[in-house]
Coordinates of C-alpha atoms and ligand atoms in Angstrom, one line a residue:
X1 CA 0.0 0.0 0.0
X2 CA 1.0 3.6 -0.2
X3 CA 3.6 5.1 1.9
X4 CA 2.6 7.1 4.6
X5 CA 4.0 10.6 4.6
X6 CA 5.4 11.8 7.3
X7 CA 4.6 13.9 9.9
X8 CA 5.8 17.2 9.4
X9 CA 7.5 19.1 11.7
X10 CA 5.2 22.1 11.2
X11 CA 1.9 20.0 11.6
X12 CA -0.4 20.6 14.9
X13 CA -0.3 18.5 17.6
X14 CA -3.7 16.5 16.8
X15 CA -7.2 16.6 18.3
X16 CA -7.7 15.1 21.8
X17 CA -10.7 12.5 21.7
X18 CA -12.9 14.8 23.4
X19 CA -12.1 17.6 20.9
X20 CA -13.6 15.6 17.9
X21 CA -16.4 14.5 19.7
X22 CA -17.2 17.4 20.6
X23 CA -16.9 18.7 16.4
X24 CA -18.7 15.5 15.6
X25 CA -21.9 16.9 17.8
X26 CA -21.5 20.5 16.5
X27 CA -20.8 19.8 13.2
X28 CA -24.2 18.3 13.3
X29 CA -25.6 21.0 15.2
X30 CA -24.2 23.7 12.4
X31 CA -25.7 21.9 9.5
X32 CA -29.1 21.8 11.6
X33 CA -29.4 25.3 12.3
X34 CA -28.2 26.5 9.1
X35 CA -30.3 23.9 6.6
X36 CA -33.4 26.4 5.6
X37 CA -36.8 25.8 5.9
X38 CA -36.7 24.6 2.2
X39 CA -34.4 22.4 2.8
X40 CA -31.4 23.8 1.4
X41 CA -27.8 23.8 2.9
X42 CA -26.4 26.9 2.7
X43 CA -23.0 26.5 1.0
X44 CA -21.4 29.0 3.9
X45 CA -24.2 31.5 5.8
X46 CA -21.2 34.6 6.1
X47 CA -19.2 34.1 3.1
X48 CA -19.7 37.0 0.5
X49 CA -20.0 35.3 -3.0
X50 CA -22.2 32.2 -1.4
X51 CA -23.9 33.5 0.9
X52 CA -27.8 33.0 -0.6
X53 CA -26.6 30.3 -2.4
X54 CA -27.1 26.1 -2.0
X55 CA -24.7 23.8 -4.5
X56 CA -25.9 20.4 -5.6
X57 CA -22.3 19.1 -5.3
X58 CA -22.4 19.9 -1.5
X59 CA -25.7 19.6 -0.4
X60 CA -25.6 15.9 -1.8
X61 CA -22.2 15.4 0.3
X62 CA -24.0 17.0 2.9
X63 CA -27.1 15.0 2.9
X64 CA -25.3 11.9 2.5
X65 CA -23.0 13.1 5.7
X66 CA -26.4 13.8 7.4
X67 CA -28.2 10.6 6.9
X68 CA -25.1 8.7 7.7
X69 CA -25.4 10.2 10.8
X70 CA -28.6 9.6 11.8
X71 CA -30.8 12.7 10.8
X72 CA -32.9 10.9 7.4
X73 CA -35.3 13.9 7.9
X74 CA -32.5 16.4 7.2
X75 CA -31.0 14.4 3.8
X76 CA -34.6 14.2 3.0
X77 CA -35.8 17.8 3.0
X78 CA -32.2 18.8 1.1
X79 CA -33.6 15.5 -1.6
X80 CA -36.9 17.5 -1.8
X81 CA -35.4 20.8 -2.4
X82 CA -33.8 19.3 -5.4
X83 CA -36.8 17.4 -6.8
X84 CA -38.9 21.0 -7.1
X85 CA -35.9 22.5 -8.7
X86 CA -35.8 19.4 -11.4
X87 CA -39.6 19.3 -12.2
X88 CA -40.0 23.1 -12.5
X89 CA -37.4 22.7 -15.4
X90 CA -39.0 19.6 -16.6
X91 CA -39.4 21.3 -20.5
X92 CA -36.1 22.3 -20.2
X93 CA -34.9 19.1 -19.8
X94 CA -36.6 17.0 -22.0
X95 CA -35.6 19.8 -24.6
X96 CA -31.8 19.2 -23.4
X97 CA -32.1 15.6 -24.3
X98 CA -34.0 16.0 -27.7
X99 CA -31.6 18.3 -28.5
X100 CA -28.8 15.9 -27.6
X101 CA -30.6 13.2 -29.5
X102 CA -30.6 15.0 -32.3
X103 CA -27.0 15.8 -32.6
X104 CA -27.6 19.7 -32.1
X105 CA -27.1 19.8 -28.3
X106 CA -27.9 23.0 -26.3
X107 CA -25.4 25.5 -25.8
X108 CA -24.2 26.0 -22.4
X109 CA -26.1 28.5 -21.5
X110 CA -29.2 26.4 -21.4
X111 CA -27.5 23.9 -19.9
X112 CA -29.1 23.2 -15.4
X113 CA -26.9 25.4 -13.3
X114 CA -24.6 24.0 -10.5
X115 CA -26.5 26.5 -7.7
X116 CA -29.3 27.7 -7.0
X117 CA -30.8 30.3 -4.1
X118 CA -32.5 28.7 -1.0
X119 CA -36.2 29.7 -2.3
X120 CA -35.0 27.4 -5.5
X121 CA -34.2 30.1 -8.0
X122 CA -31.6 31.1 -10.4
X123 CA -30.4 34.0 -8.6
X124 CA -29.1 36.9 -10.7
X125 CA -25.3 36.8 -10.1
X126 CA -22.9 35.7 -12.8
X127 CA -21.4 32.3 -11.7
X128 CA -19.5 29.7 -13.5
X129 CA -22.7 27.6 -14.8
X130 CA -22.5 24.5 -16.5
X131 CA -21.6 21.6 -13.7
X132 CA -22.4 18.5 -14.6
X133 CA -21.0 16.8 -11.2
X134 CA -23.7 17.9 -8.6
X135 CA -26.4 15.9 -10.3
X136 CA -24.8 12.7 -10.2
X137 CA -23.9 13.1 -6.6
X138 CA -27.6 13.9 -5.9
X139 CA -28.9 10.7 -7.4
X140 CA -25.2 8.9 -5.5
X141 CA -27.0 10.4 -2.5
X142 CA -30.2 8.8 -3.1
X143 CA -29.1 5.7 -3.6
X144 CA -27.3 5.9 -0.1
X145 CA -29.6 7.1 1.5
X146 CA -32.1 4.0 0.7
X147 CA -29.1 1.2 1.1
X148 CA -29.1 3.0 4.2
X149 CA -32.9 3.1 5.5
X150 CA -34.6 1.4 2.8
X151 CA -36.6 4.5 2.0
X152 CA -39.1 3.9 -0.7
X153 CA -37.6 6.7 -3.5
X154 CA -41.1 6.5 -5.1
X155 CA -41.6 10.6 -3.5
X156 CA -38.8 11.6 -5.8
X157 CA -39.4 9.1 -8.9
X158 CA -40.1 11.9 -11.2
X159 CA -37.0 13.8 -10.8
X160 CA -34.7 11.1 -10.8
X161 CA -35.8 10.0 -14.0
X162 CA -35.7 13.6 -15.6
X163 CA -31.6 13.6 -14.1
X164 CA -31.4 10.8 -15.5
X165 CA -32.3 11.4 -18.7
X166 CA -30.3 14.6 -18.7
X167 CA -27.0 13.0 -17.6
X168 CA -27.7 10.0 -20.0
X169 CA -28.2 12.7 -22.7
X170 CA -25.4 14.9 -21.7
X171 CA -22.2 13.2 -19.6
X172 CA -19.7 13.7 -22.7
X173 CA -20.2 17.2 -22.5
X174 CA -17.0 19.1 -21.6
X175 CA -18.0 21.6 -18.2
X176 CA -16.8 23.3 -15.2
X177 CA -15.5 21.0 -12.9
X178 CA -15.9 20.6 -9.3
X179 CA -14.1 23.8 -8.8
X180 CA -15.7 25.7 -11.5
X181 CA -12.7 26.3 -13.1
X182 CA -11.0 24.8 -17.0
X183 CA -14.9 24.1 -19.0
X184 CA -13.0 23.4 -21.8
X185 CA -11.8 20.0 -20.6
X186 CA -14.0 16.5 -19.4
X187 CA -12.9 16.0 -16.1
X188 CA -12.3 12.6 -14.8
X189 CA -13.6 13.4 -11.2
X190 CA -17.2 14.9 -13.2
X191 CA -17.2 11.4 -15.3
X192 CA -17.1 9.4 -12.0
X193 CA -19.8 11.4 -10.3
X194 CA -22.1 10.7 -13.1
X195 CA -21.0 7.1 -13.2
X196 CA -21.9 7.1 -9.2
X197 CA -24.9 8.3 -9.6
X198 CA -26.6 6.3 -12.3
X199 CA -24.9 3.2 -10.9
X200 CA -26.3 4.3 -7.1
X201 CA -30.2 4.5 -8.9
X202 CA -29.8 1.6 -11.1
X203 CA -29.1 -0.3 -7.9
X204 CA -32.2 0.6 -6.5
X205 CA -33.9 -0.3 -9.0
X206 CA -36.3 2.3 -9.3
X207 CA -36.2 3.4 -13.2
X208 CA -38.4 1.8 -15.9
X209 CA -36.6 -0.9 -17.7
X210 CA -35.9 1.3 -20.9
X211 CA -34.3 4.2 -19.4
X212 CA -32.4 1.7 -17.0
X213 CA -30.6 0.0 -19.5
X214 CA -30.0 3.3 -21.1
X215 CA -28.2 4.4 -18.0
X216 CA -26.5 1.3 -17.4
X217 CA -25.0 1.1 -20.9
X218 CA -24.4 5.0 -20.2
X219 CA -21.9 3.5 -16.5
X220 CA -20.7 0.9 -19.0
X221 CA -19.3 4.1 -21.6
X222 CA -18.3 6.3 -19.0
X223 CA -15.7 3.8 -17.2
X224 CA -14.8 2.4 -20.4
X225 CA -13.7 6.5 -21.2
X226 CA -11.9 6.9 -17.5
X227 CA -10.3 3.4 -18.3
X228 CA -8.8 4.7 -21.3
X229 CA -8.3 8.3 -21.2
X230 CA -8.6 9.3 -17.9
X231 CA -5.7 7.2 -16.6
X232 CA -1.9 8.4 -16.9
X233 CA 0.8 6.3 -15.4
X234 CA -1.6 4.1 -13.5
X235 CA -3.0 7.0 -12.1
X236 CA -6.3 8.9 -12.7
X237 CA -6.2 12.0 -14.2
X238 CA -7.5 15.6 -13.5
X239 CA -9.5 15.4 -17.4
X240 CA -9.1 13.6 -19.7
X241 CA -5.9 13.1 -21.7
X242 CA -3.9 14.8 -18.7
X243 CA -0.9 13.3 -16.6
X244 CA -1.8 15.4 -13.2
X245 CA -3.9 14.6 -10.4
X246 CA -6.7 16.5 -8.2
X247 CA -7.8 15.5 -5.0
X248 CA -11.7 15.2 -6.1
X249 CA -10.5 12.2 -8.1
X250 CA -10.0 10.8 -4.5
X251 CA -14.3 10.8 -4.0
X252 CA -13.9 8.1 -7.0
X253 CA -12.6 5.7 -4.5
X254 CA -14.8 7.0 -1.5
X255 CA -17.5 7.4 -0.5
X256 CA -18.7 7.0 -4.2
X257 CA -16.9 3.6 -4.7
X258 CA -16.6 4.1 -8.5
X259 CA -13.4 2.9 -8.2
X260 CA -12.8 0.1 -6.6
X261 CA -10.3 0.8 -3.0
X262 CA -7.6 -1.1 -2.8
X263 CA -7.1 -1.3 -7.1
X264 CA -3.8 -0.9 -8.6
X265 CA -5.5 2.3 -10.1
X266 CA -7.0 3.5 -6.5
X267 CA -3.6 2.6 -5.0
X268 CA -1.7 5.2 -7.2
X269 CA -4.2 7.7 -7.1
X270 CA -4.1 7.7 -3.7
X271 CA 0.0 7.5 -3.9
X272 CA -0.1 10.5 -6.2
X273 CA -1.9 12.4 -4.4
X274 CA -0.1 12.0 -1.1
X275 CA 3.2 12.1 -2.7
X276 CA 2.5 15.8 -4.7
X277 CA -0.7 17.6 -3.4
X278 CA -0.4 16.5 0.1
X279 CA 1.5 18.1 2.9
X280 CA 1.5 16.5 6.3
X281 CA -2.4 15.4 6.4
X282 CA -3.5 18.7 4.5
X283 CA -4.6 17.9 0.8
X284 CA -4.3 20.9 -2.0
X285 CA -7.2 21.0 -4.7
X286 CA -4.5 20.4 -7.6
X287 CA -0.9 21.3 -8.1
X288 CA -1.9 24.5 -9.7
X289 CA -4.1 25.5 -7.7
X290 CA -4.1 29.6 -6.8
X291 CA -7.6 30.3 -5.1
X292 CA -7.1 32.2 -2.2
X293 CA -3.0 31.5 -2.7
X294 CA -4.3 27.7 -3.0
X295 CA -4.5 26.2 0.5
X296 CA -5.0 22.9 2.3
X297 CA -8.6 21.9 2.0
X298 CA -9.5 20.5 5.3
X299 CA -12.7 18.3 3.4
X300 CA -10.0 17.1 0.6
X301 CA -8.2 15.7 3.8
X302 CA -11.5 13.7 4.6
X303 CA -11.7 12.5 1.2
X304 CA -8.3 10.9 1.6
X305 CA -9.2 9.5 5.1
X306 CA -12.3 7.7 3.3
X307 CA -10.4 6.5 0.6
X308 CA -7.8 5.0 3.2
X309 CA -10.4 3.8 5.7
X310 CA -12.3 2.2 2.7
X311 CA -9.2 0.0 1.9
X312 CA -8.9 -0.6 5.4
X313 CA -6.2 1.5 7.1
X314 CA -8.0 2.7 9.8
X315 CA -5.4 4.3 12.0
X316 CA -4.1 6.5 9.1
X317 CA -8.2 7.8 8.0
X318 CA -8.2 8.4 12.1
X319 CA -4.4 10.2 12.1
X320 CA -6.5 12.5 9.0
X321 CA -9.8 13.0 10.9
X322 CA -7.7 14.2 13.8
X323 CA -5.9 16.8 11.9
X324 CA -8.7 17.8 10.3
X325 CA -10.2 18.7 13.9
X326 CA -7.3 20.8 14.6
X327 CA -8.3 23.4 11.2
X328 CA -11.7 24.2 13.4
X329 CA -11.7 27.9 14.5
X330 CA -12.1 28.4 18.3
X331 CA -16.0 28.7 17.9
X332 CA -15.6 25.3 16.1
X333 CA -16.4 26.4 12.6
X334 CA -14.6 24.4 9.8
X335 CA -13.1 26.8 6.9
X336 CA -12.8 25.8 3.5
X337 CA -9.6 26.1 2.9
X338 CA -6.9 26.6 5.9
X339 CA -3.4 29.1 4.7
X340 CA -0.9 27.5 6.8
X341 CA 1.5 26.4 3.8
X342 CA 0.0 28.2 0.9
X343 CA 1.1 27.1 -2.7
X344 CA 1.0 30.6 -4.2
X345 CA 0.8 33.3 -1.6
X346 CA 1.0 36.0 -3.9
X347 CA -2.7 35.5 -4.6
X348 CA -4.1 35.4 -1.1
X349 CA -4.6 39.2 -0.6
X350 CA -6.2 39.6 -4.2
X351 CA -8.8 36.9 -3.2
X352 CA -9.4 38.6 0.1
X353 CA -9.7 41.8 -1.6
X354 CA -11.9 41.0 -4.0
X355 CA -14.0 38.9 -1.6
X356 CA -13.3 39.1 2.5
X357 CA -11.3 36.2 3.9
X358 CA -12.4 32.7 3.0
X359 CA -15.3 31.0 3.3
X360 CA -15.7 29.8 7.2
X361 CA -17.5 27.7 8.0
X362 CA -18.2 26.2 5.2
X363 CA -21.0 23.4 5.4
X364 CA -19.5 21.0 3.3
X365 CA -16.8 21.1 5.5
X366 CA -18.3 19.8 8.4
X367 CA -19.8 17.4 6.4
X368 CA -17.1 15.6 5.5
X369 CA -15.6 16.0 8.7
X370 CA -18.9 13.9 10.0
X371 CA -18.5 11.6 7.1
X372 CA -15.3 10.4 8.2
X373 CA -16.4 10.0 11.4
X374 CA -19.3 7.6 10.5
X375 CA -17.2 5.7 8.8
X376 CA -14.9 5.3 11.5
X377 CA -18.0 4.3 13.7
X378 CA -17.4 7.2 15.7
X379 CA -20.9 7.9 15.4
X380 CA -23.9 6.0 13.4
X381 CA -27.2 6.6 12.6
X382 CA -29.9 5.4 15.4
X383 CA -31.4 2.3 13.9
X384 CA -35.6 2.3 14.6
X385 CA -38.1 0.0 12.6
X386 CA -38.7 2.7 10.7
X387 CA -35.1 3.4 9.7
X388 CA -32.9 0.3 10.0
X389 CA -29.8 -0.7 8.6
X390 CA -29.5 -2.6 5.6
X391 CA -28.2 -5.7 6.5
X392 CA -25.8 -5.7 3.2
Ligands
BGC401 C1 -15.8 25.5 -4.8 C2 -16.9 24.6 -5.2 C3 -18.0 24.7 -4.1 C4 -18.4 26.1 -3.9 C5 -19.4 26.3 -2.7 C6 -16.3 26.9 -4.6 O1 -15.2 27.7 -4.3 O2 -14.8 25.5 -5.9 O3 -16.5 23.3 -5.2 O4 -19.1 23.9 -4.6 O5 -17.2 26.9 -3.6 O6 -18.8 25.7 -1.6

């Protein structure tokens, strides 16, 4: 397996037990309060350009974290939230596929946006539209969410098949990827969402035979395309036809399980990304990376935890969770991104110029944090007749 990097000398002395319990109970608490009365999760409550603003991409990692932590009722009002966003744009997205279908797809522009505001509208700021990620990791969610509790998806039937549909229609499309940044490429970590997603809801068997084996032959394209062109040096790659890595690739192995943990390919991924975007337990977005000077991502470190705890290596995911405790302010808010070894400095103070210090606390965050912690059975989800276990 890979090598563990070590400590460095600079690193934090790590949590205390009691410390990350006490994170694990008000990381819950914060997503709680926060999670509006439509159910959206507010991407971060006090950070300038998000504030308003809920993301598919984290409100289905934060819905996943929630049910995996016992609160169904919270990952359920964030899965309505979503449905009466997809059904109000059911035209549009029957027009997306037609179009698709007819080898004149839609221009960008018409393309679903990857935000939306918490009263599920548009919103009028400019942002970097065009994600295709968030809506597989809604239907990933899903699926979770029922292994989980058995929960009968038949309440959001209609919207699942419409995202289906639309991913089906669209996944070759080249995007913003999970950062919104480089549209002009297909990014690997955007391909595996997808595949996640219609994999998770062809699981559960919920979609009508036709549009099943649609999105099953749709999986079958998408790995074959990863397989192929999204691999460089046994490693998967940032897009397509690249040779670098990015941390999101790391969600492939878990919790999404695209790719298999413990593969030769999962293996040097994770290698990879220890060996060049890591420092100590702190995980960089990509090797590039200059957003707020490019800092360690404390929910990237999470990532990296799951992927290790999901091929086994338990002490190392808890070494990670620990740090990542240790990037919680003193009110126990989880940032986005901490600045203790920045990767280009000179870009810090534009950022903060141009939009106040980083985002903190940022939901997702948290969520991850919790995520990590389920998984290390640090906490679990209350099992009840009504919401038990799967037995898998
Ligand atoms: C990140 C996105 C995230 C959004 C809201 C952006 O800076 O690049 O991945 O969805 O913030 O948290």
């Amino acid at each position: 397996m890979t090598a563990e990097p070590a400590r460095s000398a600079s690193d934090p002395t790590p949590a205390s037990p009691t410390a990350v319990e006490d994170l694990v109970e008000s990381s819950i608490k914060m997503i709680l309060d926060h999670q509006t009365g439509t159910g959206a999760y507010p991407a971060s409550p006090t950070f300038s350009a998000y504030a308003g603003y809920c993301w598919f991409r984290d409100g289905s990692f934060i819905a996943d974290a929630m049910s995996a932590v016992g609160h169904p009722e919270s990952a359920e009002a964030f899965f309505d939230w979503c449905a009466r966003i997809i059904e109000a744009r059911e035209v549009q997205i029957r027009d997306i596929a037609a179009l698709a279908l007819a080898g004149t797809p839609a221009p960008d522009a018409d393309m679903l946006p990857t935000r939306y505001t918490f009263a599920e509208e548009e919103g009028s700021e400019e942002w970097w539209d065009f994600q295709l990620d968030g809506y597989g990791m809604w239907l990933w969610a899903l699926g979770e969410h029922r292994r989980r509790y058995q929960t009968d998806l038949t309440r959001w039937g209609h919207a699942i098949r419409l995202i289906v549909e639309y991913l089906c229609s669209s996944w070759r499309r080249p995007c913003f990827d999970w950062w919104e940044e480089f549209a002009e490429h297909t990014h690997v970590s955007t391909l595996g969402s997808i595949a996640a997603g219609l994999s998770s809801i062809t699981a559960a068997g919920v979609l009508p035979e036709e549009l099943d084996s649609t999105a099953r032959q749709s999986v079958e394209e998408i790995m074959g395309l990863i397989g192929s062109e999204g691999v460089h040096a046994g490693h998967l790659t940032k897009w397509i036809g690249g040779e670098e890595v990015d941390a999101s690739l790391l969600a492939l192995i878990a919790p999404m399980s695209v790719i298999e943990a413990g593969s030769a390919v999962a293996e040097a991924t994770v290698r990879e990304i220890e060996n060049h975007i890591t420092d100590g337990n702190g995980v960089y977005r990509y090797a590039a990376d200059t957003y707020y000077g490019g800092g360690q991502w404390p929910l990237l470190s999470c990532f990296l935890g799951l992927a290790h705890a999901s091929a086994g290596h338990h002490e190392r995911a808890r070494e990670i969770l620990d740090w990542t405790a240790t990037t919680a302010g003193a009110d126990g808010s989880l940032p986005e991104q901490v600045n203790r070894r920045l990767l280009a400095p000179e870009h810090f103070a534009p950022w903060v110029e141009r939009w106040g210090k980083p985002a903190d606390p940022l939901l997702w965050s948290h969520a991850m944090f919790l995520r990590l912690a389920a998984e290390l059975r640090l906490v679990g989800q209350p099992t009840t007749p009504s919401h038990r276990e799967d037995a898998e």
